[in-house]
Amino acid sequence: QVQVVESGGGLVQAGGSLRLSCAASGSMLSFNVMGWYRQAPGNQRDMVATISSGGSINYADSVKGRFTISRDNAKNTVYLQMNSLKPEDTAVYYCSFRSRWTGDTHWGQGTQVTVSS
Protein backbone atom coordinates (compact mmCIF):
# COMPACT_ATOMS: atom_id res chain seq x y z
CA GLN A 1 0.00 0.00 0.00
CA VAL A 2 1.50 3.29 -1.13
CA GLN A 3 1.20 6.13 1.34
CA VAL A 4 1.21 9.70 0.11
CA VAL A 5 1.56 12.63 2.50
CA GLU A 6 1.33 16.31 1.59
CA SER A 7 2.54 19.24 3.66
CA GLY A 8 3.14 22.96 3.34
CA GLY A 9 -0.32 24.41 2.96
CA GLY A 10 -1.51 27.41 4.89
CA LEU A 11 -2.83 30.96 4.79
CA VAL A 12 -1.02 33.56 2.72
CA GLN A 13 -1.79 37.02 1.40
CA ALA A 14 -2.28 37.63 -2.29
CA GLY A 15 1.08 37.99 -4.00
CA GLY A 16 2.78 35.70 -1.51
CA SER A 17 4.39 32.30 -1.94
CA LEU A 18 4.01 28.80 -0.56
CA ARG A 19 5.87 25.58 -1.19
CA LEU A 20 4.00 22.30 -1.04
CA SER A 21 5.76 18.99 -0.49
CA CYS A 22 4.51 15.48 -1.13
CA ALA A 23 6.29 12.32 -0.09
CA ALA A 24 5.40 8.80 -1.17
CA SER A 25 6.42 5.49 0.33
CA GLY A 26 8.45 3.29 -1.96
CA SER A 27 10.86 4.15 -4.74
CA MET A 28 10.19 6.89 -7.27
CA LEU A 29 11.14 4.29 -9.89
CA SER A 30 7.74 2.73 -9.20
CA PHE A 31 5.89 5.79 -10.47
CA ASN A 32 5.68 7.20 -13.97
CA VAL A 33 3.61 10.35 -13.38
CA MET A 34 3.43 12.58 -10.32
CA GLY A 35 1.10 15.50 -10.06
CA TRP A 36 -0.65 18.21 -8.12
CA TYR A 37 -4.38 18.80 -8.34
CA ARG A 38 -6.70 21.17 -6.54
CA GLN A 39 -10.33 21.32 -5.61
CA ALA A 40 -12.21 24.39 -4.49
CA PRO A 41 -15.60 24.07 -2.72
CA GLY A 42 -18.31 23.15 -5.19
CA ASN A 43 -15.83 22.52 -7.97
CA GLN A 44 -14.30 19.43 -9.51
CA ARG A 45 -10.72 18.40 -8.88
CA ASP A 46 -8.52 20.00 -11.54
CA MET A 47 -4.97 19.34 -12.64
CA VAL A 48 -2.48 21.98 -11.56
CA ALA A 49 0.82 20.45 -12.68
CA THR A 50 2.25 17.06 -13.58
CA ILE A 51 5.75 15.73 -14.01
CA SER A 52 6.66 12.42 -15.58
CA SER A 53 9.51 10.08 -14.75
CA GLY A 54 11.08 11.21 -18.01
CA GLY A 55 10.92 14.83 -16.96
CA SER A 56 7.98 16.02 -19.04
CA ILE A 57 6.05 18.79 -17.27
CA ASN A 58 2.57 20.15 -17.81
CA TYR A 59 0.85 23.09 -16.17
CA ALA A 60 -2.69 24.35 -16.12
CA ASP A 61 -2.92 27.62 -18.03
CA SER A 62 -4.04 29.41 -14.89
CA VAL A 63 -0.75 28.72 -13.08
CA LYS A 64 1.80 28.94 -15.89
CA GLY A 65 4.61 31.30 -15.00
CA ARG A 66 3.66 31.30 -11.31
CA PHE A 67 3.90 27.67 -10.16
CA THR A 68 6.80 25.26 -10.55
CA ILE A 69 6.66 21.50 -10.06
CA SER A 70 9.82 19.57 -9.27
CA ARG A 71 10.89 16.28 -7.78
CA ASP A 72 13.66 14.81 -5.67
CA ASN A 73 14.00 11.13 -6.48
CA ALA A 74 16.34 10.49 -3.58
CA LYS A 75 13.67 11.72 -1.15
CA ASN A 76 10.66 10.26 -3.03
CA THR A 77 9.25 13.76 -2.91
CA VAL A 78 7.46 16.07 -5.31
CA TYR A 79 7.24 19.82 -4.73
CA LEU A 80 5.01 22.61 -5.92
CA GLN A 81 6.47 26.09 -5.59
CA MET A 82 3.65 28.61 -5.79
CA ASN A 83 4.47 32.27 -6.33
CA SER A 84 2.33 35.34 -6.97
CA LEU A 85 -0.60 33.61 -5.34
CA LYS A 86 -4.10 34.85 -6.06
CA PRO A 87 -7.34 34.44 -4.09
CA GLU A 88 -8.60 32.16 -6.87
CA ASP A 89 -5.78 29.74 -6.03
CA THR A 90 -7.58 28.95 -2.77
CA ALA A 91 -8.37 25.23 -2.69
CA VAL A 92 -7.44 21.92 -1.19
CA TYR A 93 -4.34 20.72 -3.00
CA TYR A 94 -3.85 17.01 -3.59
CA CYS A 95 -0.76 15.15 -4.67
CA SER A 96 -0.82 11.98 -6.73
CA PHE A 97 1.60 9.27 -7.75
CA ARG A 98 0.71 6.87 -10.53
CA SER A 99 2.19 3.38 -10.48
CA ARG A 100 4.00 2.45 -13.66
CA TRP A 101 3.25 -1.22 -13.01
CA THR A 102 -0.45 -1.22 -12.15
CA GLY A 103 -1.66 2.12 -13.42
CA ASP A 104 -3.18 2.82 -10.02
CA THR A 105 -3.13 6.41 -8.84
CA HIS A 106 -2.35 7.01 -5.19
CA TRP A 107 -3.62 10.21 -3.59
CA GLY A 108 -2.65 12.13 -0.52
CA GLN A 109 -5.10 13.46 2.03
CA GLY A 110 -4.90 17.02 0.73
CA THR A 111 -3.57 20.24 2.16
CA GLN A 112 -5.52 23.50 2.39
CA VAL A 113 -4.18 26.60 0.67
CA THR A 114 -5.99 29.84 1.43
CA VAL A 115 -5.03 33.10 -0.27
CA SER A 116 -6.49 36.25 1.23
CA SER A 117 -7.06 39.40 -0.78
XYZ file of C-alpha atoms in Angstrom, residues 26-105:
80
model
C 8.450 3.294 -1.957
C 10.857 4.147 -4.741
C 10.192 6.887 -7.267
C 11.145 4.295 -9.890
C 7.739 2.729 -9.196
C 5.894 5.793 -10.466
C 5.679 7.199 -13.971
C 3.613 10.346 -13.378
C 3.425 12.582 -10.318
C 1.096 15.503 -10.057
C -0.647 18.214 -8.116
C -4.383 18.798 -8.339
C -6.704 21.171 -6.540
C -10.332 21.321 -5.606
C -12.213 24.394 -4.487
C -15.603 24.069 -2.716
C -18.314 23.151 -5.189
C -15.827 22.521 -7.971
C -14.302 19.431 -9.507
C -10.719 18.402 -8.875
C -8.524 19.998 -11.536
C -4.971 19.341 -12.639
C -2.478 21.982 -11.565
C 0.823 20.454 -12.679
C 2.246 17.064 -13.575
C 5.753 15.729 -14.007
C 6.657 12.418 -15.575
C 9.514 10.081 -14.755
C 11.076 11.208 -18.012
C 10.923 14.834 -16.960
C 7.982 16.024 -19.041
C 6.051 18.788 -17.275
C 2.569 20.151 -17.814
C 0.846 23.087 -16.169
C -2.691 24.348 -16.121
C -2.921 27.616 -18.029
C -4.039 29.409 -14.886
C -0.753 28.722 -13.082
C 1.803 28.937 -15.885
C 4.608 31.302 -15.001
C 3.665 31.305 -11.308
C 3.902 27.674 -10.163
C 6.802 25.256 -10.546
C 6.661 21.496 -10.060
C 9.817 19.568 -9.272
C 10.894 16.276 -7.783
C 13.659 14.813 -5.668
C 13.996 11.129 -6.476
C 16.339 10.492 -3.576
C 13.669 11.723 -1.152
C 10.664 10.259 -3.030
C 9.253 13.762 -2.915
C 7.462 16.067 -5.308
C 7.240 19.817 -4.735
C 5.006 22.608 -5.919
C 6.470 26.090 -5.587
C 3.647 28.605 -5.789
C 4.470 32.268 -6.334
C 2.332 35.341 -6.967
C -0.601 33.614 -5.340
C -4.102 34.850 -6.059
C -7.341 34.435 -4.092
C -8.598 32.156 -6.869
C -5.775 29.737 -6.026
C -7.585 28.955 -2.768
C -8.367 25.234 -2.688
C -7.442 21.918 -1.193
C -4.338 20.717 -3.002
C -3.851 17.007 -3.592
C -0.763 15.150 -4.666
C -0.815 11.984 -6.727
C 1.602 9.274 -7.748
C 0.709 6.872 -10.529
C 2.193 3.385 -10.477
C 3.997 2.454 -13.664
C 3.251 -1.225 -13.006
C -0.453 -1.220 -12.150
C -1.663 2.122 -13.422
C -3.182 2.816 -10.018
C -3.128 6.414 -8.837
